[in-house]
GROMACS .gro file of N, CA and C in nm:
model
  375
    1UNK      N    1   1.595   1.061  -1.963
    1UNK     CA    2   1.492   0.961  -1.983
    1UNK      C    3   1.459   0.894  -1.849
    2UNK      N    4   1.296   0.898  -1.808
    2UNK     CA    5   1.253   0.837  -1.705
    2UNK      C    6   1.321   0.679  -1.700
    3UNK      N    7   1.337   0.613  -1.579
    3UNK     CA    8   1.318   0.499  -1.585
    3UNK      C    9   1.236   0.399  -1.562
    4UNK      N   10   1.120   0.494  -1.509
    4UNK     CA   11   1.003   0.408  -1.471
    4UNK      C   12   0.866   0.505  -1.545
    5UNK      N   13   0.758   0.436  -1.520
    5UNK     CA   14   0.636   0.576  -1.570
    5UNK      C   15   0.656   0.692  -1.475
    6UNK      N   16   0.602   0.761  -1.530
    6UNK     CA   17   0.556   0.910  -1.477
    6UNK      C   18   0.490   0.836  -1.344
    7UNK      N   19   0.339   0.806  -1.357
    7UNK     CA   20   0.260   0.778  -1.288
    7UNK      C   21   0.336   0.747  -1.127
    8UNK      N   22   0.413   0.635  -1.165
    8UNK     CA   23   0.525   0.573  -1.070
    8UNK      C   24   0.606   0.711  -0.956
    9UNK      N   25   0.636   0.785  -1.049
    9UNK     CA   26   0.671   0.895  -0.943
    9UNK      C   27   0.621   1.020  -0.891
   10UNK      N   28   0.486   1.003  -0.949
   10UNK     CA   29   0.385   1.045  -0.879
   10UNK      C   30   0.317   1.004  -0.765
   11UNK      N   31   0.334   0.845  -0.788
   11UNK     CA   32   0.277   0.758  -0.681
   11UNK      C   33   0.357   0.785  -0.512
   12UNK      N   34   0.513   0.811  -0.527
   12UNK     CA   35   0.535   0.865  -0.434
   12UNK      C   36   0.530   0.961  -0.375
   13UNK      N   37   0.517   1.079  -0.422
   13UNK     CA   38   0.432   1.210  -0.379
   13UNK      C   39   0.319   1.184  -0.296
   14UNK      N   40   0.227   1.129  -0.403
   14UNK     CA   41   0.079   1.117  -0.328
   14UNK      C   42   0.125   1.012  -0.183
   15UNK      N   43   0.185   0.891  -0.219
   15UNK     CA   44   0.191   0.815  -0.060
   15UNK      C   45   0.234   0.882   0.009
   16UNK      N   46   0.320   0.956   0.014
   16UNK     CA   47   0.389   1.055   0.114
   16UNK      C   48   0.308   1.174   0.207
   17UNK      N   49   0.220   1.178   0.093
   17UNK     CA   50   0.139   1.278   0.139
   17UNK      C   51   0.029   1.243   0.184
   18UNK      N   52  -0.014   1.110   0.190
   18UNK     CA   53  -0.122   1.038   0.288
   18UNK      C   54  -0.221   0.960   0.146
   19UNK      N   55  -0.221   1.054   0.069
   19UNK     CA   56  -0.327   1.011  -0.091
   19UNK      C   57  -0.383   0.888  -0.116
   20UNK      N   58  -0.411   0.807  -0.062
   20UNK     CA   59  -0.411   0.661  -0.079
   20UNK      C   60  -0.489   0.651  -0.221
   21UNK      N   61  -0.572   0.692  -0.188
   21UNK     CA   62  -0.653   0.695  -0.273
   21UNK      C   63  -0.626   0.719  -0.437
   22UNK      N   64  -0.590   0.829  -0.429
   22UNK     CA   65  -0.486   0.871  -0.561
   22UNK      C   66  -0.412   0.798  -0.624
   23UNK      N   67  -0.293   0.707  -0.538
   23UNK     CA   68  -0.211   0.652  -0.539
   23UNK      C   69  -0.291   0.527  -0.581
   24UNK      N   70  -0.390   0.469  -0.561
   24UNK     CA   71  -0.414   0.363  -0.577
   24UNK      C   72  -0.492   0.358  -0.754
   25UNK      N   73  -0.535   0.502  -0.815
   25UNK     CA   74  -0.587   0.498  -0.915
   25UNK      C   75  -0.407   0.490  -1.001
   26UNK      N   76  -0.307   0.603  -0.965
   26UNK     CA   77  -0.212   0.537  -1.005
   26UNK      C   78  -0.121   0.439  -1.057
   27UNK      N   79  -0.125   0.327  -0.963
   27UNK     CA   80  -0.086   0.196  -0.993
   27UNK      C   81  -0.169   0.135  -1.024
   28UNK      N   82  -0.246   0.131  -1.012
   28UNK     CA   83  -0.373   0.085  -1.106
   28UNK      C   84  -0.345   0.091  -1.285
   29UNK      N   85  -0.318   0.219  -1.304
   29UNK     CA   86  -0.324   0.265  -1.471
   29UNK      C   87  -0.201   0.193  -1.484
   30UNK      N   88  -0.087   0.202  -1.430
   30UNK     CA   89  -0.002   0.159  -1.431
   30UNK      C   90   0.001   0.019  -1.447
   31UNK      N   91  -0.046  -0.100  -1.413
   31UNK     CA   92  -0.090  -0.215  -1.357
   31UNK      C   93  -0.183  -0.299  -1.499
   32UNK      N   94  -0.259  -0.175  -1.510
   32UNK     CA   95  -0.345  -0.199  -1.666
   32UNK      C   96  -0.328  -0.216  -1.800
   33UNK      N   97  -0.183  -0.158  -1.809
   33UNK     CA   98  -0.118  -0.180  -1.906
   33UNK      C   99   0.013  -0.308  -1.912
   34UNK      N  100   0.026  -0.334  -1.765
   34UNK     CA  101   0.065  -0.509  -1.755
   34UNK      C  102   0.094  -0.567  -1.637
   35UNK      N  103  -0.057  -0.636  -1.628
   35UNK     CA  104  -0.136  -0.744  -1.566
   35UNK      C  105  -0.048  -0.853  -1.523
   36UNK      N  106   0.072  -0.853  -1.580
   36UNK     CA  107   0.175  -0.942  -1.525
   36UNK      C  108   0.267  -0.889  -1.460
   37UNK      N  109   0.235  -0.760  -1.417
   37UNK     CA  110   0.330  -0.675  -1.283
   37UNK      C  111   0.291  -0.702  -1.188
   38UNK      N  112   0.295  -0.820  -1.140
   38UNK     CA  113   0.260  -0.857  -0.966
   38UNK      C  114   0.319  -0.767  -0.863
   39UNK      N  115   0.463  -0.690  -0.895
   39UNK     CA  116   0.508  -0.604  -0.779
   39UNK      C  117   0.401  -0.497  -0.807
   40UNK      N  118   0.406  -0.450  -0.901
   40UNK     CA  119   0.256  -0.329  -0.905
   40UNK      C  120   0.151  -0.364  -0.834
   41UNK      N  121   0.100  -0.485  -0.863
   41UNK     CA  122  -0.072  -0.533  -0.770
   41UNK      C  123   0.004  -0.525  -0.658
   42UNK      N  124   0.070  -0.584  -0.592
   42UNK     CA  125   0.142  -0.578  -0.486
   42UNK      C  126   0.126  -0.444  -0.399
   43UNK      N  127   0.160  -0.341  -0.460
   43UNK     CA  128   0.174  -0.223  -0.403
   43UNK      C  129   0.001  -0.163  -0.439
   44UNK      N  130  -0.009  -0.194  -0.489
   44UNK     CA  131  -0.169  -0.143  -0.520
   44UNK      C  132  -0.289  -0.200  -0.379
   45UNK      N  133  -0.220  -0.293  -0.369
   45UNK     CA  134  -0.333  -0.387  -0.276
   45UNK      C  135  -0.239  -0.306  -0.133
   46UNK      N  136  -0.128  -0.289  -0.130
   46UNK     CA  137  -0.067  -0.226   0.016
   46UNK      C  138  -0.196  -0.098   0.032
   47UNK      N  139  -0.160   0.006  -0.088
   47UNK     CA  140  -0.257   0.072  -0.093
   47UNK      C  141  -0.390   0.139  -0.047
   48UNK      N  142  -0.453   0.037  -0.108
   48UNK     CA  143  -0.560   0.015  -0.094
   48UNK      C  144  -0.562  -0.075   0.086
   49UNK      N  145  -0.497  -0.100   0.100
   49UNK     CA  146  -0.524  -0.166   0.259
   49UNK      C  147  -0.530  -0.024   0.322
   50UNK      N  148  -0.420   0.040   0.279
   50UNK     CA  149  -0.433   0.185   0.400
   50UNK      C  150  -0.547   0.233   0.327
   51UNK      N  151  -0.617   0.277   0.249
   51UNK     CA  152  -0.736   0.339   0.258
   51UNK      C  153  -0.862   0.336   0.330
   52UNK      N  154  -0.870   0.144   0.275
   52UNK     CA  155  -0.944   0.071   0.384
   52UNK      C  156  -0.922   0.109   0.522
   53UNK      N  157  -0.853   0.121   0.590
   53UNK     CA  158  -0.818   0.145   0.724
   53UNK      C  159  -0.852   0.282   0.780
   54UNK      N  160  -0.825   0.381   0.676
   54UNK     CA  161  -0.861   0.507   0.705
   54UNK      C  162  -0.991   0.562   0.697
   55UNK      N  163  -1.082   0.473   0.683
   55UNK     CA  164  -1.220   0.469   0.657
   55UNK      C  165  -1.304   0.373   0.735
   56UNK      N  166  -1.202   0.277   0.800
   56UNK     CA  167  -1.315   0.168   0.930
   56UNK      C  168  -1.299   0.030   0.887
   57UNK      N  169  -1.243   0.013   0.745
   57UNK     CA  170  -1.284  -0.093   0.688
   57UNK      C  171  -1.187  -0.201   0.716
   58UNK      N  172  -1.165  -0.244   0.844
   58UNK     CA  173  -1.018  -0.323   0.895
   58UNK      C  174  -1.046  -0.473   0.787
   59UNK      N  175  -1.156  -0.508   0.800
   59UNK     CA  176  -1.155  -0.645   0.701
   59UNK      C  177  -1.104  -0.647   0.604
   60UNK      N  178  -1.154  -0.540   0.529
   60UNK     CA  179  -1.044  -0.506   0.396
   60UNK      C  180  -0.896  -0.507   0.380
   61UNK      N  181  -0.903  -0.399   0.474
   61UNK     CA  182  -0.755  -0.365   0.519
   61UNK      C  183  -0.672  -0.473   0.515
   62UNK      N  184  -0.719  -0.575   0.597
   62UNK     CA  185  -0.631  -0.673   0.646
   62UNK      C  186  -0.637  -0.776   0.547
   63UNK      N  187  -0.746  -0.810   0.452
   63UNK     CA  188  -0.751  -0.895   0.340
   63UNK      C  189  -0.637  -0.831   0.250
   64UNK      N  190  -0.656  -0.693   0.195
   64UNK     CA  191  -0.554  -0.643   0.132
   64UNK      C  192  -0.415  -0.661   0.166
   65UNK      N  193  -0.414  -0.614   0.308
   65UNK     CA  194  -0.260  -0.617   0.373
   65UNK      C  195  -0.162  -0.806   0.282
   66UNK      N  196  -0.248  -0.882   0.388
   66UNK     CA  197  -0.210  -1.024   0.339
   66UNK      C  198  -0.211  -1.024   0.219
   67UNK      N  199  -0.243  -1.017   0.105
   67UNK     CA  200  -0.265  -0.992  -0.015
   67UNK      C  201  -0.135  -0.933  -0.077
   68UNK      N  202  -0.121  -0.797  -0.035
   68UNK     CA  203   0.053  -0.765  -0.059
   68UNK      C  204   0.134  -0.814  -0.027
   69UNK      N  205   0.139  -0.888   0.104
   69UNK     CA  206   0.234  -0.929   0.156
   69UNK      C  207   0.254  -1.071   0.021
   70UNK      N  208   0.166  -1.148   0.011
   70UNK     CA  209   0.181  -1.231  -0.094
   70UNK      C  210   0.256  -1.204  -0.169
   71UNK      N  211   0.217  -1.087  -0.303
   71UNK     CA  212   0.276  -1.057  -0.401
   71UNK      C  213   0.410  -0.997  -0.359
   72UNK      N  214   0.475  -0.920  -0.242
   72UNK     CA  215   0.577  -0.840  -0.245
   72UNK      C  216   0.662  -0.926  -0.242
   73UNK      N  217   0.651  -1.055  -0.163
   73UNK     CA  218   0.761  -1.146  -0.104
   73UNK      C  219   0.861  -1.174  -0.184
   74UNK      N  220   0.756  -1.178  -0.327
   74UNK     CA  221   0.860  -1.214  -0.412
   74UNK      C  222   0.978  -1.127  -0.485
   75UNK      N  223   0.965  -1.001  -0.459
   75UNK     CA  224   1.014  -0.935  -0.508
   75UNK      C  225   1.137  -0.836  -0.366
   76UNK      N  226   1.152  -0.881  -0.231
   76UNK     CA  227   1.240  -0.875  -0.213
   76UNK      C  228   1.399  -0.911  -0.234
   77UNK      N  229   1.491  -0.847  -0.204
   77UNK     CA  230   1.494  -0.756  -0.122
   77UNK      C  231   1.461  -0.600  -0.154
   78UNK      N  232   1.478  -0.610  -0.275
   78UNK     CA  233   1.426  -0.421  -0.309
   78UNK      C  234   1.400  -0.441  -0.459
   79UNK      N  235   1.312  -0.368  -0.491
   79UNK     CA  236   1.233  -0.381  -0.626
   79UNK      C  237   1.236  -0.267  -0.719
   80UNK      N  238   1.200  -0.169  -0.738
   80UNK     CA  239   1.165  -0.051  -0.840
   80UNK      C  240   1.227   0.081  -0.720
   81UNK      N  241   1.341   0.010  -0.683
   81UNK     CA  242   1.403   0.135  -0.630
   81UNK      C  243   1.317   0.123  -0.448
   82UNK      N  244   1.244   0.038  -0.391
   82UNK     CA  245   1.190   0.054  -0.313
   82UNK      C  246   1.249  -0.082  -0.186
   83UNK      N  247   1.266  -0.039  -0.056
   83UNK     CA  248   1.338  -0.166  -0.025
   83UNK      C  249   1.194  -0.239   0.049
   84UNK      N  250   1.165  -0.351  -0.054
   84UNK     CA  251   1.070  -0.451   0.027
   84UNK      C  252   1.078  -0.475   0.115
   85UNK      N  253   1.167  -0.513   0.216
   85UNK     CA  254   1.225  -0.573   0.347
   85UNK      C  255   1.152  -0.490   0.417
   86UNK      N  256   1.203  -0.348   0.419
   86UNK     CA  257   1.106  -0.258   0.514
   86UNK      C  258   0.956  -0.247   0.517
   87UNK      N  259   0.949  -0.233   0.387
   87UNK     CA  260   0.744  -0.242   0.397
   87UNK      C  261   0.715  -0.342   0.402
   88UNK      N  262   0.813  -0.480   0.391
   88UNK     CA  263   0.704  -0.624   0.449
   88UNK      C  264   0.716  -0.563   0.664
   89UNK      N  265   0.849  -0.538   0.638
   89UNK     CA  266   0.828  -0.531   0.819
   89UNK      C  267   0.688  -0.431   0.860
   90UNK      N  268   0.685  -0.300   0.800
   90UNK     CA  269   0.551  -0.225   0.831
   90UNK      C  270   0.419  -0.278   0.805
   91UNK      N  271   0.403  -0.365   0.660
   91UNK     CA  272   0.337  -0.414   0.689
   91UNK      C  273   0.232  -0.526   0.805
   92UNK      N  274   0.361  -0.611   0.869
   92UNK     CA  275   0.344  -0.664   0.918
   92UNK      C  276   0.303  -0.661   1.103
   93UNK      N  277   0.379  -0.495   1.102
   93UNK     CA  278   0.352  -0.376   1.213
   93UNK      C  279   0.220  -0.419   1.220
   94UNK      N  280   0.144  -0.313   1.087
   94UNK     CA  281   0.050  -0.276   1.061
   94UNK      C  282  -0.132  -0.434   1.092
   95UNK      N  283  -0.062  -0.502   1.024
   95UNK     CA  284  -0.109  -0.621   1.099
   95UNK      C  285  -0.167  -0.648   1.201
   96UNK      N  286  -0.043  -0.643   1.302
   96UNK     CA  287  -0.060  -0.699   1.478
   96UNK      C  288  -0.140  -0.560   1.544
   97UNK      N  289  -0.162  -0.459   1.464
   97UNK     CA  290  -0.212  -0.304   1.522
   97UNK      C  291  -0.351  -0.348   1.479
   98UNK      N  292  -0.427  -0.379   1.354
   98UNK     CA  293  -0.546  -0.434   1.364
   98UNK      C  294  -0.628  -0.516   1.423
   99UNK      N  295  -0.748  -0.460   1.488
   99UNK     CA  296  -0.817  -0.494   1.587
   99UNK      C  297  -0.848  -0.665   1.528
  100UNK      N  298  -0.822  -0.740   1.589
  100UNK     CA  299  -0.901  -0.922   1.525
  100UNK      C  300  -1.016  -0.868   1.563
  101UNK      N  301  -1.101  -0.875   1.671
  101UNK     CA  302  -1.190  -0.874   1.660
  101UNK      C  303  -1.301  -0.781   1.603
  102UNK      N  304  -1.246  -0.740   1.510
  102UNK     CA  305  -1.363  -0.568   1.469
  102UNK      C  306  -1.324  -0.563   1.274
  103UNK      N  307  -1.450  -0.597   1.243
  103UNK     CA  308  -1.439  -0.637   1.077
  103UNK      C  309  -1.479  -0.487   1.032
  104UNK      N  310  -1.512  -0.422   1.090
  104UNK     CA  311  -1.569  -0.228   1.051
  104UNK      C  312  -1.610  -0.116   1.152
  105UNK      N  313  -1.552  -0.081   1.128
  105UNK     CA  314  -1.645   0.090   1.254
  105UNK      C  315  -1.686   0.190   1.186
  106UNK      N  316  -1.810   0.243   1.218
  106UNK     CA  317  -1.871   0.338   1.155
  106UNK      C  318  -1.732   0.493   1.102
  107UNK      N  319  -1.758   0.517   0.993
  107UNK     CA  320  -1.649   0.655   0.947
  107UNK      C  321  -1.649   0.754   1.092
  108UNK      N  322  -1.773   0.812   1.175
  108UNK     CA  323  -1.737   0.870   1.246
  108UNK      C  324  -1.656   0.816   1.367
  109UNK      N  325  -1.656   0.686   1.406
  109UNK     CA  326  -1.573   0.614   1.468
  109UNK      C  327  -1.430   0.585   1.428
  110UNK      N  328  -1.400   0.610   1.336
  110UNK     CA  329  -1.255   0.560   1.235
  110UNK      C  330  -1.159   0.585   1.392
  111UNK      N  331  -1.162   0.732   1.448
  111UNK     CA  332  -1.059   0.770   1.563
  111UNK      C  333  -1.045   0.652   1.689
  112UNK      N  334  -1.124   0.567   1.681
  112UNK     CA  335  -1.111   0.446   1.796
  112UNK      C  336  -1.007   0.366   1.737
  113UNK      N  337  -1.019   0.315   1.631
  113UNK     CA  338  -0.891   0.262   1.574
  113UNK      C  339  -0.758   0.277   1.636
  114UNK      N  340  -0.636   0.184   1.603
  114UNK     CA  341  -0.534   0.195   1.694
  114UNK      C  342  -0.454   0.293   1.540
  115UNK      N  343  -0.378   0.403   1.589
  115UNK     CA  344  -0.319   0.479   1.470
  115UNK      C  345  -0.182   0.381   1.445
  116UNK      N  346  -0.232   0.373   1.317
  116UNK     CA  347  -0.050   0.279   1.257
  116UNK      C  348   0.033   0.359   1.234
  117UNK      N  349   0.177   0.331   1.257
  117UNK     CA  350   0.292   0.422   1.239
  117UNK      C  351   0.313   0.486   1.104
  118UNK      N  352   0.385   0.575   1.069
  118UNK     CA  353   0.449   0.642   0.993
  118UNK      C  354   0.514   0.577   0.914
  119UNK      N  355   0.543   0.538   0.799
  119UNK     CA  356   0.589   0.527   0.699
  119UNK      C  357   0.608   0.626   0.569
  120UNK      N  358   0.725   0.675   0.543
  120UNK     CA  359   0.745   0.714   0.405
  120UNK      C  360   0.803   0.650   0.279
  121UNK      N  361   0.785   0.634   0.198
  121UNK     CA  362   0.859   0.569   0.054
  121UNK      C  363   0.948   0.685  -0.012
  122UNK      N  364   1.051   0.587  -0.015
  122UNK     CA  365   1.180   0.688  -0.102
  122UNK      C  366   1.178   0.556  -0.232
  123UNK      N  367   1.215   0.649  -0.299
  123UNK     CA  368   1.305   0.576  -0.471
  123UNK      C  369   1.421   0.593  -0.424
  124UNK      N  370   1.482   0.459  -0.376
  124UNK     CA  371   1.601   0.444  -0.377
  124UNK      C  372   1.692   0.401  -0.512
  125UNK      N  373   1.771   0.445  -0.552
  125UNK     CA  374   1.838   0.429  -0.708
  125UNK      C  375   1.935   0.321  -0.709
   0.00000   0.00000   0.00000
């Protein structure tokens, strides 16, 4: 017997594999069925920040970013098998790497952007 949804460990596949996107319809469904999972929005809005980013959209990005960081705080030090501590620190990487001054760059521009580090998610048990 799972201990979490399906969806949930799918969601790490797809992050792993760059999917943001995917991943974000994921926790989403997940999320929809209860609206009082703030660690879910949490990770949904991380999400969705990297998509934003991978597309120009740093305003987003960075609205989102802060946004998770909100909801995760509370749920350190480690949550659904995932250790918060580390993705508040990447997050917060991820942060000081966004341009302040630049709210969008055209998609064919996305490569001017500063590239944010590597991160993978494990289910830690």
């Amino acid at each position: 017997m799972s201990l979490y949804p399906e969806e949930y460990y799918l969601f790490f596949i797809k992050f792993n594999e760059g999917d943001y996107y995917t991943c974000h319809d994921l926790l989403e469904e997940m999320w929809m069925v209860d609206k009082s999972n703030l660690f879910l929005k949490g990770l949904l809005q991380f999400t969705v920040a990297l998509y934003h980013y991978s597309y120009g959209n740093v305003k987003g990005a960075r609205i989102m970013m802060k946004a998770a960081v909100f909801y995760l705080n509370a749920y350190r030090p480690k949550n659904w098998g995932i250790d918060i501590e580390e993705l508040l620190v990447y997050i917060q990487e991820c942060l000081t790497l966004f341009p302040d001054e630049v709210d969008k760059v055209p998609f064919d521009e996305v490569d001017w952007l500063p590239t944010l580090p590597m991160i993978f998610l494990f289910l830690e048990e």
